Coordinates of N, CA and C in Angstrom, one line a residue:
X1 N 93.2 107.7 101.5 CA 94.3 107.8 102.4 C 95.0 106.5 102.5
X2 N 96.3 106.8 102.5 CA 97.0 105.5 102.7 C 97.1 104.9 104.0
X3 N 96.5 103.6 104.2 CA 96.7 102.9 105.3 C 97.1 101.4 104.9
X4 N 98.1 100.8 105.2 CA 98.5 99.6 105.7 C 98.8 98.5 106.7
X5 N 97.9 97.9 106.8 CA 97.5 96.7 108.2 C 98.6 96.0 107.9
X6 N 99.3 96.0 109.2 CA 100.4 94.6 109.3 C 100.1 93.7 109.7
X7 N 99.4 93.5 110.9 CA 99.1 92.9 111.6 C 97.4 93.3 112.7
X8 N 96.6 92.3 112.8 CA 95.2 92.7 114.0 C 96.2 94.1 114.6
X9 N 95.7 95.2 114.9 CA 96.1 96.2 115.9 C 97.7 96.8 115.9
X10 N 97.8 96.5 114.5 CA 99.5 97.2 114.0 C 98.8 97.8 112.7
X11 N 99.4 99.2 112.3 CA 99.0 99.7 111.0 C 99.9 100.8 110.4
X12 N 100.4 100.9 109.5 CA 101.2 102.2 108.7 C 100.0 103.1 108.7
X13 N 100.1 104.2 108.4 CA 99.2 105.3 108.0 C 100.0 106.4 107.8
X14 N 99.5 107.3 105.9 CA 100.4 108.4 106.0 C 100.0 109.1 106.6
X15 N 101.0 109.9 107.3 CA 100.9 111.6 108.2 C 99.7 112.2 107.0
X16 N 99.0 113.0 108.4 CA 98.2 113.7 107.9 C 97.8 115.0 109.0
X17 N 96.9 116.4 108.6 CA 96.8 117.5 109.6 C 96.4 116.9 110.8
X18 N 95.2 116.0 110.7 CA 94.7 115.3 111.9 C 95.4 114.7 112.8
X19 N 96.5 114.6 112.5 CA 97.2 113.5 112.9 C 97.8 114.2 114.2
X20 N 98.3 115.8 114.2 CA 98.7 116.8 114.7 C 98.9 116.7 116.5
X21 N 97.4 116.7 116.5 CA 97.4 116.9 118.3 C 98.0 115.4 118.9
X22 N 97.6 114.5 118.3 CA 97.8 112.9 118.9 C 99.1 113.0 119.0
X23 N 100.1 113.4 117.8 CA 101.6 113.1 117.3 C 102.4 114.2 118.6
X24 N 101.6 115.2 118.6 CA 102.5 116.3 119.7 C 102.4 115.9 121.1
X25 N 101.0 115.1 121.1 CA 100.8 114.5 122.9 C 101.7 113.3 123.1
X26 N 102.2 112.8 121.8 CA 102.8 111.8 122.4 C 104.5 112.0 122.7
X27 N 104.7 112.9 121.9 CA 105.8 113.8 121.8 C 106.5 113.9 123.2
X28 N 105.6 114.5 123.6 CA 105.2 115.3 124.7 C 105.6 114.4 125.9
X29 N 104.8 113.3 125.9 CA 104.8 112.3 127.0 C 105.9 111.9 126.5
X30 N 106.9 111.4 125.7 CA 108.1 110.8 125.8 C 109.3 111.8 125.6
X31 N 108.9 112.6 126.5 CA 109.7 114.1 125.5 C 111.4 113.5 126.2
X32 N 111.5 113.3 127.6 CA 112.6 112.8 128.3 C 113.4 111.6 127.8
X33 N 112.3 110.7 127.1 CA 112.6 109.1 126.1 C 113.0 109.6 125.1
X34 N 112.9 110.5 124.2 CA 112.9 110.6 122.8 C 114.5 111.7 122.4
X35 N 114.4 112.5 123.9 CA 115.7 113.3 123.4 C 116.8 112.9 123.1
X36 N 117.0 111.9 124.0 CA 118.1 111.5 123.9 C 119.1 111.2 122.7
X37 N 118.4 110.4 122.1 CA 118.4 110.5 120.9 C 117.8 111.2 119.3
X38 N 117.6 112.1 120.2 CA 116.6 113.1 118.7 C 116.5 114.2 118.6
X39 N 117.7 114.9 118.4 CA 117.5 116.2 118.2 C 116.5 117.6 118.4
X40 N 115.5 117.0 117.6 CA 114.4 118.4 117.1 C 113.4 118.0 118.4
X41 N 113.4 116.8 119.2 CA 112.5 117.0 120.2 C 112.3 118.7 120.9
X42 N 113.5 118.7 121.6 CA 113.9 119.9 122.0 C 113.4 120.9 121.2
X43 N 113.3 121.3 119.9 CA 112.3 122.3 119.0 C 111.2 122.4 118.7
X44 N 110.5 120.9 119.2 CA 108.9 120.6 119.3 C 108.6 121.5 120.7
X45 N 108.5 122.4 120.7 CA 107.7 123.1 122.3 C 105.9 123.2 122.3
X46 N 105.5 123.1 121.0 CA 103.7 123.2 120.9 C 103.2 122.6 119.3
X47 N 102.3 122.3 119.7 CA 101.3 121.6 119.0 C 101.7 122.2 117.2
X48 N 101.6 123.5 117.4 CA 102.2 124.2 115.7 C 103.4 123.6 115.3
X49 N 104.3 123.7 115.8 CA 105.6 123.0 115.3 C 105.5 121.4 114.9
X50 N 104.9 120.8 115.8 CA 104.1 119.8 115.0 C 103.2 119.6 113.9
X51 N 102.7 120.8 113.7 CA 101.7 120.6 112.5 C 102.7 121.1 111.1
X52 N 103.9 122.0 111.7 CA 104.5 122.4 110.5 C 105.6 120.7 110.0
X53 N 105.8 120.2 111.2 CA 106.2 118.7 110.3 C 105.7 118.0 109.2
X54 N 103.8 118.1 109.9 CA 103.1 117.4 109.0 C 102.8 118.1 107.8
X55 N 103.0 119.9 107.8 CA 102.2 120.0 106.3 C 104.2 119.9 105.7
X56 N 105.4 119.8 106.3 CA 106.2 119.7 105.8 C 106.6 117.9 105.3
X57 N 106.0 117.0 105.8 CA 106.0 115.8 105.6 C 105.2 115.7 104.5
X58 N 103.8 116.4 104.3 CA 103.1 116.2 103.4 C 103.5 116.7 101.8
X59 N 103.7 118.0 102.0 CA 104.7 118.5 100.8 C 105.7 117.3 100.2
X60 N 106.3 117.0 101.3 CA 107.6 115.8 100.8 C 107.1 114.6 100.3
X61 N 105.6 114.5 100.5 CA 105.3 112.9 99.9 C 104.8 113.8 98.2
X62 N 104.2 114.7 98.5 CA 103.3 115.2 97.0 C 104.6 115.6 96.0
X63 N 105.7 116.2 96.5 CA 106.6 116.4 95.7 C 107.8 114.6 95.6
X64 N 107.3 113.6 96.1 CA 107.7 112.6 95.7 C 108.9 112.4 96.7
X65 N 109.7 113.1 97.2 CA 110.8 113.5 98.4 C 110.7 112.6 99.0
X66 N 109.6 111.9 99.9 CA 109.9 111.3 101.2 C 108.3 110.9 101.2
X67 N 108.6 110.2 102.5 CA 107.3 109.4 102.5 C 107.1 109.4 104.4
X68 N 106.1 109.8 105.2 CA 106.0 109.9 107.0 C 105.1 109.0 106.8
X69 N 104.8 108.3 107.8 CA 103.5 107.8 108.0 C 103.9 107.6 109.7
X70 N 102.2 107.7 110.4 CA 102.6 107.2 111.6 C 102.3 105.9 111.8
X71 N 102.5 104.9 113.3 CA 102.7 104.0 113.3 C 101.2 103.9 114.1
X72 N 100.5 103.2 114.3 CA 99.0 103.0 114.7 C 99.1 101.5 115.1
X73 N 99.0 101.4 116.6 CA 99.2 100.3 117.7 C 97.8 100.1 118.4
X74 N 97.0 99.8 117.9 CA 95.3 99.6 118.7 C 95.0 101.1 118.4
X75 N 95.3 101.4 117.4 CA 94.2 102.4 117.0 C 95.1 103.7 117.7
X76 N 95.9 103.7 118.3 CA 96.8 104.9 118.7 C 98.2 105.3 118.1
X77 N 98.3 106.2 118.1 CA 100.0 106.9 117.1 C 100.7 106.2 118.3
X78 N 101.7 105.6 117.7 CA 102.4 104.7 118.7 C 104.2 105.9 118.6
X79 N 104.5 105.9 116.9 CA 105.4 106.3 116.9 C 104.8 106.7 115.4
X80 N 106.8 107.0 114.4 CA 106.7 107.2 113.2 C 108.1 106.8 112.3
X81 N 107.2 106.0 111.1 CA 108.7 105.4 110.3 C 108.5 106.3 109.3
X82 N 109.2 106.5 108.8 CA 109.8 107.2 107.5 C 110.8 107.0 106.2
X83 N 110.2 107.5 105.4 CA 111.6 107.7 104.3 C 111.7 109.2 104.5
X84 N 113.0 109.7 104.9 CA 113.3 111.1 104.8 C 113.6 111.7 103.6
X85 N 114.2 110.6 103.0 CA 115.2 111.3 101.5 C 115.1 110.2 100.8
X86 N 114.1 110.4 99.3 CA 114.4 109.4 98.6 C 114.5 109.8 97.2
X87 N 115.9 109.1 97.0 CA 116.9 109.5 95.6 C 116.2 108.5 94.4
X88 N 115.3 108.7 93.5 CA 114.9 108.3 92.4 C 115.9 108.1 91.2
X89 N 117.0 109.1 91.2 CA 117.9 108.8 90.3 C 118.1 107.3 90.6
X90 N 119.0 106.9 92.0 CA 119.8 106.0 92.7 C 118.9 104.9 93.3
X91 N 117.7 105.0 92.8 CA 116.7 104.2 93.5 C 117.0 103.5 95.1
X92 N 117.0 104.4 95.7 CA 117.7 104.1 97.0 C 117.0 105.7 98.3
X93 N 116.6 104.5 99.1 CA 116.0 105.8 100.5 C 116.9 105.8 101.8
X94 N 116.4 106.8 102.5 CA 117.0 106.3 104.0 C 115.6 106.4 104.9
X95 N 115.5 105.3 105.9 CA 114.7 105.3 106.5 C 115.0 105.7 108.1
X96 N 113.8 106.5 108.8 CA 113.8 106.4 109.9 C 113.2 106.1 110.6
X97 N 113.0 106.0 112.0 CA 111.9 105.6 113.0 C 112.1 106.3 114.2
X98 N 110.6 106.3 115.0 CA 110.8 106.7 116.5 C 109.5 106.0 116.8
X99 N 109.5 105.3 118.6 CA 108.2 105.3 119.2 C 108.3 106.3 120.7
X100 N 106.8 106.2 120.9 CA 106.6 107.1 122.0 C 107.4 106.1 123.0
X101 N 107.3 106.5 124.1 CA 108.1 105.8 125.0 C 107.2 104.7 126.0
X102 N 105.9 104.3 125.7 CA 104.8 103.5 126.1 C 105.0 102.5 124.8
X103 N 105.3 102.7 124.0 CA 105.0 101.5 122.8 C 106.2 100.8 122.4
X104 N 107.8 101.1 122.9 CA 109.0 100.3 123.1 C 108.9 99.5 124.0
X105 N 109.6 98.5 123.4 CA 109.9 96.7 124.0 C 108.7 96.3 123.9
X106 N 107.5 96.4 122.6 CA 106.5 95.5 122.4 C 106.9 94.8 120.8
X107 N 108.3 94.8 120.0 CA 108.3 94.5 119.1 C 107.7 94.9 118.0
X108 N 107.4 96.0 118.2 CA 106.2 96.8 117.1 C 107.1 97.5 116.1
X109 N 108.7 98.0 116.5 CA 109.2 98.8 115.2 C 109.9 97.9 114.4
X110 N 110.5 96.9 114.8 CA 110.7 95.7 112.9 C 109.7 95.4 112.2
X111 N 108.6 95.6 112.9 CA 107.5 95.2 111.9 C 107.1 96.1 110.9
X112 N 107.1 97.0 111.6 CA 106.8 98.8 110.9 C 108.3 99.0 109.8
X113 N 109.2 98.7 110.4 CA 110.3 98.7 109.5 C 109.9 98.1 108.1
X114 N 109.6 97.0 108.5 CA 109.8 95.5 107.5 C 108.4 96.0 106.7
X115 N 107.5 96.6 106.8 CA 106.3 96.9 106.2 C 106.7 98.0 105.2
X116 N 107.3 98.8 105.6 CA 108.0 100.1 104.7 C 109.0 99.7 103.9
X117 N 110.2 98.8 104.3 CA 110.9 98.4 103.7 C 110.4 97.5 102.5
X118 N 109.2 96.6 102.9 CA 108.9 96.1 101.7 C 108.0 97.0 100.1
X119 N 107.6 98.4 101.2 CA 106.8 99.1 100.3 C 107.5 99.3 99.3
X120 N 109.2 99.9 99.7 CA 110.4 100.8 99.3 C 110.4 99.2 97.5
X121 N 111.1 98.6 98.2 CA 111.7 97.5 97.2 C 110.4 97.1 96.2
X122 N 109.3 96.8 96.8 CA 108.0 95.8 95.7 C 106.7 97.2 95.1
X123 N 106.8 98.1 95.8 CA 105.8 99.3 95.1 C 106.8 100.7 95.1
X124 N 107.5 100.7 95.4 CA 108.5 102.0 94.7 C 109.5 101.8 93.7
X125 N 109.9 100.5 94.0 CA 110.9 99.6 93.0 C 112.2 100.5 93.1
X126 N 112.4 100.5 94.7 CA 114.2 101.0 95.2 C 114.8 99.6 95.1
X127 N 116.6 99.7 95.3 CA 117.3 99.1 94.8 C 118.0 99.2 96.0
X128 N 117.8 100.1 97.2 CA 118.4 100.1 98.2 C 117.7 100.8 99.4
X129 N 117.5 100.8 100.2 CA 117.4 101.3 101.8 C 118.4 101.4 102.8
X130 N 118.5 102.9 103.4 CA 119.7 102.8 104.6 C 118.6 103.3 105.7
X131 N 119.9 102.5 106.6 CA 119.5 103.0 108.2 C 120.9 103.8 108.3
X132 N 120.6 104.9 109.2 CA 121.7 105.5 109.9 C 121.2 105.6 111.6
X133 N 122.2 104.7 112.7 CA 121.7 105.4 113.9 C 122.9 105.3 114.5
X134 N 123.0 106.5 115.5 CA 123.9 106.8 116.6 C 124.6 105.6 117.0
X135 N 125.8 105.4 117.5 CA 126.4 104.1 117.7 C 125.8 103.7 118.8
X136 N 125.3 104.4 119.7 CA 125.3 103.8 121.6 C 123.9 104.0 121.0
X137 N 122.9 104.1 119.9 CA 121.6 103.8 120.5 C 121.3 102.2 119.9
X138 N 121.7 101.6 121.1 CA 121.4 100.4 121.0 C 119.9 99.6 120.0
X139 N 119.1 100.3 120.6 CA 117.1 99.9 119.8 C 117.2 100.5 119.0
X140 N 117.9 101.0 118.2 CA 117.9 101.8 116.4 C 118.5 100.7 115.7
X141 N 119.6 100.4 116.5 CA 120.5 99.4 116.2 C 119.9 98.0 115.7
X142 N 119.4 97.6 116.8 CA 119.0 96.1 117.3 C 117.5 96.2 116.1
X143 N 117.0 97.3 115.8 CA 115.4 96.9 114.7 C 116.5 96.6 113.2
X144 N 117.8 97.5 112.8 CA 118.4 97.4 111.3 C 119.0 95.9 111.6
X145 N 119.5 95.3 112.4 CA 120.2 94.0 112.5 C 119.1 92.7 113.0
X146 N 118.4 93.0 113.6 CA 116.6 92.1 113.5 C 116.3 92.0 111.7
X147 N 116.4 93.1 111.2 CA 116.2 93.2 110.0 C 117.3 92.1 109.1
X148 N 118.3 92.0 109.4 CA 119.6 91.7 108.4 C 120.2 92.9 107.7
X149 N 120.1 94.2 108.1 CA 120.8 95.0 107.6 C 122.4 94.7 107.6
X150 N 123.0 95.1 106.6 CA 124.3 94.8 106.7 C 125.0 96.3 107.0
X151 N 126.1 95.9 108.2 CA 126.7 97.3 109.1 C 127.6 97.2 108.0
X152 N 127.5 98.7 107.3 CA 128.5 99.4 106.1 C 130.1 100.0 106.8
X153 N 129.5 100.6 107.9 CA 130.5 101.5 108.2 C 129.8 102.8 109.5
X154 N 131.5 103.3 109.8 CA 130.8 104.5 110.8 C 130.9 106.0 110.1
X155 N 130.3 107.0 110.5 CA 130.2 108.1 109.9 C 130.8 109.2 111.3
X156 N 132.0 109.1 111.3 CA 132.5 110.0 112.6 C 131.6 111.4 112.9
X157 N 131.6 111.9 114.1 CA 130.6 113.3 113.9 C 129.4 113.8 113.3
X158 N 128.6 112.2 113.0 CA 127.6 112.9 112.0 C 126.4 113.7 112.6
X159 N 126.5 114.0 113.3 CA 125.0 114.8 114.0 C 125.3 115.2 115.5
X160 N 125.2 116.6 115.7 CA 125.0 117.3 116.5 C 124.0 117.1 117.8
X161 N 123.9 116.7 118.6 CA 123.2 116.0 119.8 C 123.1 116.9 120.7
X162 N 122.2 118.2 121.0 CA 122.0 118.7 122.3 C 123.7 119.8 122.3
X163 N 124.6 118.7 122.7 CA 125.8 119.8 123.3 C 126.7 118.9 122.7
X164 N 126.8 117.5 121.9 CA 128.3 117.1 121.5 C 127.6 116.5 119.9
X165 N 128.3 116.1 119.9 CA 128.4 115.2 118.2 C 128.5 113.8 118.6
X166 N 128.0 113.3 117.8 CA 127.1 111.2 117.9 C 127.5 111.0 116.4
X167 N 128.3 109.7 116.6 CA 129.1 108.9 115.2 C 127.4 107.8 114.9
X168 N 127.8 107.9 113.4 CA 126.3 107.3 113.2 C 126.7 105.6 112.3
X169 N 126.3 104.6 112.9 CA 126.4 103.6 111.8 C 125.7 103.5 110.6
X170 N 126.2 103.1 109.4 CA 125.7 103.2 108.4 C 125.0 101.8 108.2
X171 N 123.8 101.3 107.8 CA 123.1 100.2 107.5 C 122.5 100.3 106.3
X172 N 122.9 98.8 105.6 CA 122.3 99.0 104.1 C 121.3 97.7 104.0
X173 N 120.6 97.7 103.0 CA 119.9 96.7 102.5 C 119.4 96.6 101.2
X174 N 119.6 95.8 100.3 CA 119.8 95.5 98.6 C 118.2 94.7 98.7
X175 N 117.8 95.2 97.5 CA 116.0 94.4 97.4 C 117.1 93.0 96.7
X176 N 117.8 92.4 96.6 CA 118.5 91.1 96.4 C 118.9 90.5 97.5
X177 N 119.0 91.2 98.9 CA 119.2 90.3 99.8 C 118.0 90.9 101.0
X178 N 116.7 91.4 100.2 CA 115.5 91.4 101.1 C 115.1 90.5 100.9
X179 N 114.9 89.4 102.2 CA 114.4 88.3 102.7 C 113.8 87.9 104.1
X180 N 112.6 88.0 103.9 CA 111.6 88.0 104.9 C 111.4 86.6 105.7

Protein backbone atom coordinates (compact mmCIF):
# COMPACT_ATOMS: atom_id res chain seq x y z
CA UNK A 1 0.00 0.00 0.00
CA UNK A 2 1.13 3.33 -0.79
CA UNK A 3 1.99 5.56 2.09
CA UNK A 4 4.00 8.65 2.20
CA UNK A 5 5.37 10.45 5.44
CA UNK A 6 5.80 14.13 5.07
CA UNK A 7 6.36 15.02 8.04
CA UNK A 8 6.28 13.20 12.20
CA UNK A 9 2.22 12.93 12.20
CA UNK A 10 1.56 14.19 8.37
CA UNK A 11 1.11 11.25 5.80
CA UNK A 12 -0.34 10.67 2.08
CA UNK A 13 -1.99 7.38 1.90
CA UNK A 14 -3.80 5.84 -1.18
CA UNK A 15 -7.69 5.50 -0.71
CA UNK A 16 -8.60 2.34 0.19
CA UNK A 17 -12.24 0.17 1.20
CA UNK A 18 -11.05 0.70 4.80
CA UNK A 19 -10.71 3.88 4.57
CA UNK A 20 -14.77 4.13 4.07
CA UNK A 21 -16.29 4.58 7.49
CA UNK A 22 -13.45 7.15 8.75
CA UNK A 23 -13.79 9.21 5.24
CA UNK A 24 -17.82 9.38 5.61
CA UNK A 25 -17.57 10.38 9.52
CA UNK A 26 -15.62 12.99 8.66
CA UNK A 27 -17.66 14.03 5.80
CA UNK A 28 -20.29 14.05 7.98
CA UNK A 29 -18.85 16.20 10.77
CA UNK A 30 -17.92 18.98 8.25
CA UNK A 31 -20.85 18.37 6.18
CA UNK A 32 -21.93 22.40 6.85
CA UNK A 33 -17.74 23.28 6.19
CA UNK A 34 -17.32 21.35 3.16
CA UNK A 35 -20.67 22.39 1.18
CA UNK A 36 -20.02 25.33 0.55
CA UNK A 37 -17.72 24.68 -1.58
CA UNK A 38 -18.31 21.18 -2.83
CA UNK A 39 -20.84 20.04 -4.63
CA UNK A 40 -21.25 16.20 -4.17
CA UNK A 41 -21.24 16.76 -0.26
CA UNK A 42 -24.85 17.08 -0.62
CA UNK A 43 -24.91 13.47 -2.47
CA UNK A 44 -22.76 11.82 0.23
CA UNK A 45 -26.06 11.02 2.54
CA UNK A 46 -24.42 7.36 3.83
CA UNK A 47 -21.60 5.52 4.37
CA UNK A 48 -22.25 3.48 0.64
CA UNK A 49 -21.92 6.43 -1.38
CA UNK A 50 -18.72 6.84 0.22
CA UNK A 51 -17.51 3.49 -0.46
CA UNK A 52 -18.69 3.91 -4.12
CA UNK A 53 -15.96 6.89 -4.26
CA UNK A 54 -13.46 4.67 -2.99
CA UNK A 55 -14.02 1.55 -5.25
CA UNK A 56 -14.53 4.46 -7.91
CA UNK A 57 -11.11 6.16 -6.91
CA UNK A 58 -9.60 2.85 -6.87
CA UNK A 59 -10.57 1.79 -10.45
CA UNK A 60 -9.12 5.34 -11.45
CA UNK A 61 -5.70 4.61 -9.94
CA UNK A 62 -5.63 0.79 -11.51
CA UNK A 63 -6.76 2.03 -14.80
CA UNK A 64 -3.92 4.78 -14.43
CA UNK A 65 -6.81 7.84 -14.58
CA UNK A 66 -6.15 9.47 -11.29
CA UNK A 67 -4.66 9.01 -8.31
CA UNK A 68 -7.04 9.73 -4.24
CA UNK A 69 -5.19 9.31 -1.41
CA UNK A 70 -6.29 10.46 2.03
CA UNK A 71 -4.53 12.89 4.07
CA UNK A 72 -3.50 11.21 7.59
CA UNK A 73 -2.82 14.01 10.52
CA UNK A 74 -1.78 11.87 13.84
CA UNK A 75 -2.91 8.88 12.45
CA UNK A 76 -6.49 10.36 11.51
CA UNK A 77 -8.16 11.11 7.74
CA UNK A 78 -7.81 14.65 8.04
CA UNK A 79 -8.92 15.31 4.48
CA UNK A 80 -8.12 14.26 0.71
CA UNK A 81 -5.68 15.48 -2.19
CA UNK A 82 -6.00 14.08 -5.46
CA UNK A 83 -5.24 13.86 -9.09
CA UNK A 84 -8.73 13.64 -10.63
CA UNK A 85 -7.66 13.62 -14.30
CA UNK A 86 -4.42 12.71 -15.50
CA UNK A 87 -3.63 13.21 -19.19
CA UNK A 88 -0.51 10.96 -20.11
CA UNK A 89 -0.60 12.06 -23.63
CA UNK A 90 0.00 15.85 -22.24
CA UNK A 91 1.85 14.80 -19.22
CA UNK A 92 -0.13 17.10 -17.19
CA UNK A 93 -2.88 16.50 -14.11
CA UNK A 94 -5.29 18.52 -12.20
CA UNK A 95 -5.19 18.29 -8.67
CA UNK A 96 -7.60 18.59 -5.91
CA UNK A 97 -8.00 18.85 -2.17
CA UNK A 98 -10.45 19.02 0.82
CA UNK A 99 -10.01 18.91 4.77
CA UNK A 100 -12.51 18.02 7.39
CA UNK A 101 -13.29 21.10 9.05
CA UNK A 102 -11.15 20.26 12.50
CA UNK A 103 -7.86 20.01 10.41
CA UNK A 104 -8.10 23.67 8.59
CA UNK A 105 -5.75 26.59 9.65
CA UNK A 106 -3.16 23.86 10.89
CA UNK A 107 -1.07 24.36 7.60
CA UNK A 108 -1.46 20.80 6.78
CA UNK A 109 -2.88 21.25 2.99
CA UNK A 110 0.45 22.93 1.21
CA UNK A 111 2.24 20.32 2.55
CA UNK A 112 -0.05 17.61 1.24
CA UNK A 113 -0.11 19.64 -1.93
CA UNK A 114 3.57 20.03 -2.23
CA UNK A 115 3.95 16.11 -1.46
CA UNK A 116 1.74 15.15 -4.47
CA UNK A 117 2.89 17.78 -6.53
CA UNK A 118 6.37 16.50 -6.16
CA UNK A 119 5.09 12.81 -6.74
CA UNK A 120 3.32 14.27 -10.16
CA UNK A 121 6.78 16.00 -11.62
CA UNK A 122 9.90 13.37 -10.00
CA UNK A 123 7.81 9.72 -10.02
CA UNK A 124 5.13 10.26 -12.75
CA UNK A 125 7.33 12.53 -14.80
CA UNK A 126 4.27 15.25 -15.59
CA UNK A 127 5.28 18.38 -17.27
CA UNK A 128 2.39 20.15 -15.61
CA UNK A 129 -0.20 20.30 -12.67
CA UNK A 130 -3.43 22.56 -12.37
CA UNK A 131 -5.36 23.82 -9.67
CA UNK A 132 -8.88 24.99 -10.42
CA UNK A 133 -10.83 26.75 -7.42
CA UNK A 134 -13.88 28.86 -7.09
CA UNK A 135 -12.86 32.60 -7.10
CA UNK A 136 -14.35 33.53 -3.40
CA UNK A 137 -12.84 30.36 -2.01
CA UNK A 138 -10.25 32.02 -0.55
CA UNK A 139 -8.13 28.57 1.29
CA UNK A 140 -8.15 26.79 -2.22
CA UNK A 141 -6.72 29.79 -3.32
CA UNK A 142 -4.20 30.85 -0.71
CA UNK A 143 -2.67 26.61 -0.69
CA UNK A 144 -2.06 27.21 -5.14
CA UNK A 145 -0.36 30.67 -4.40
CA UNK A 146 1.63 29.41 -0.99
CA UNK A 147 2.62 27.03 -3.59
CA UNK A 148 3.77 29.61 -6.48
CA UNK A 149 1.16 28.58 -8.72
CA UNK A 150 0.92 30.86 -11.44
CA UNK A 151 -3.00 32.51 -11.78
CA UNK A 152 -3.60 31.52 -15.66
CA UNK A 153 -6.92 32.87 -15.97
CA UNK A 154 -10.80 32.70 -14.97
CA UNK A 155 -13.13 30.12 -16.34
CA UNK A 156 -16.74 32.05 -16.21
CA UNK A 157 -19.59 29.50 -14.96
CA UNK A 158 -17.53 26.62 -14.50
CA UNK A 159 -19.40 24.53 -11.93
CA UNK A 160 -22.74 24.47 -10.72
CA UNK A 161 -22.86 25.15 -6.84
CA UNK A 162 -26.10 24.01 -4.97
CA UNK A 163 -28.49 26.67 -6.81
CA UNK A 164 -25.96 29.14 -8.92
CA UNK A 165 -22.73 28.76 -10.91
CA UNK A 166 -18.99 29.61 -9.28
CA UNK A 167 -16.21 31.16 -11.85
CA UNK A 168 -13.22 29.00 -11.25
CA UNK A 169 -9.40 30.33 -11.38
CA UNK A 170 -7.20 28.48 -13.29
CA UNK A 171 -3.61 27.69 -11.57
CA UNK A 172 -0.67 26.14 -13.31
CA UNK A 173 2.64 24.84 -12.47
CA UNK A 174 5.56 23.71 -14.94
CA UNK A 175 8.11 20.85 -13.26
CA UNK A 176 10.71 23.94 -14.61
CA UNK A 177 9.43 26.28 -12.29
CA UNK A 178 8.82 23.60 -9.35
CA UNK A 179 10.79 24.98 -6.69
CA UNK A 180 10.68 23.98 -3.26
Amino acid sequence: MFIHEIEPGLALKLIDYQDTDRLYNLIHRSRTFLRRWLAWVDHTTKPADTYSFVDASLKGYVERKSLTTVILYDHEIAGVVSFHAIDWQNKKAEIGYWLGEDYAGKGIMPKAVSALIDYAFFELLLNRVEIRAAVFNKSSRRVAEKLNFVEEGTIRGAEWLGDHFVDHVVYGMLVRDWVK
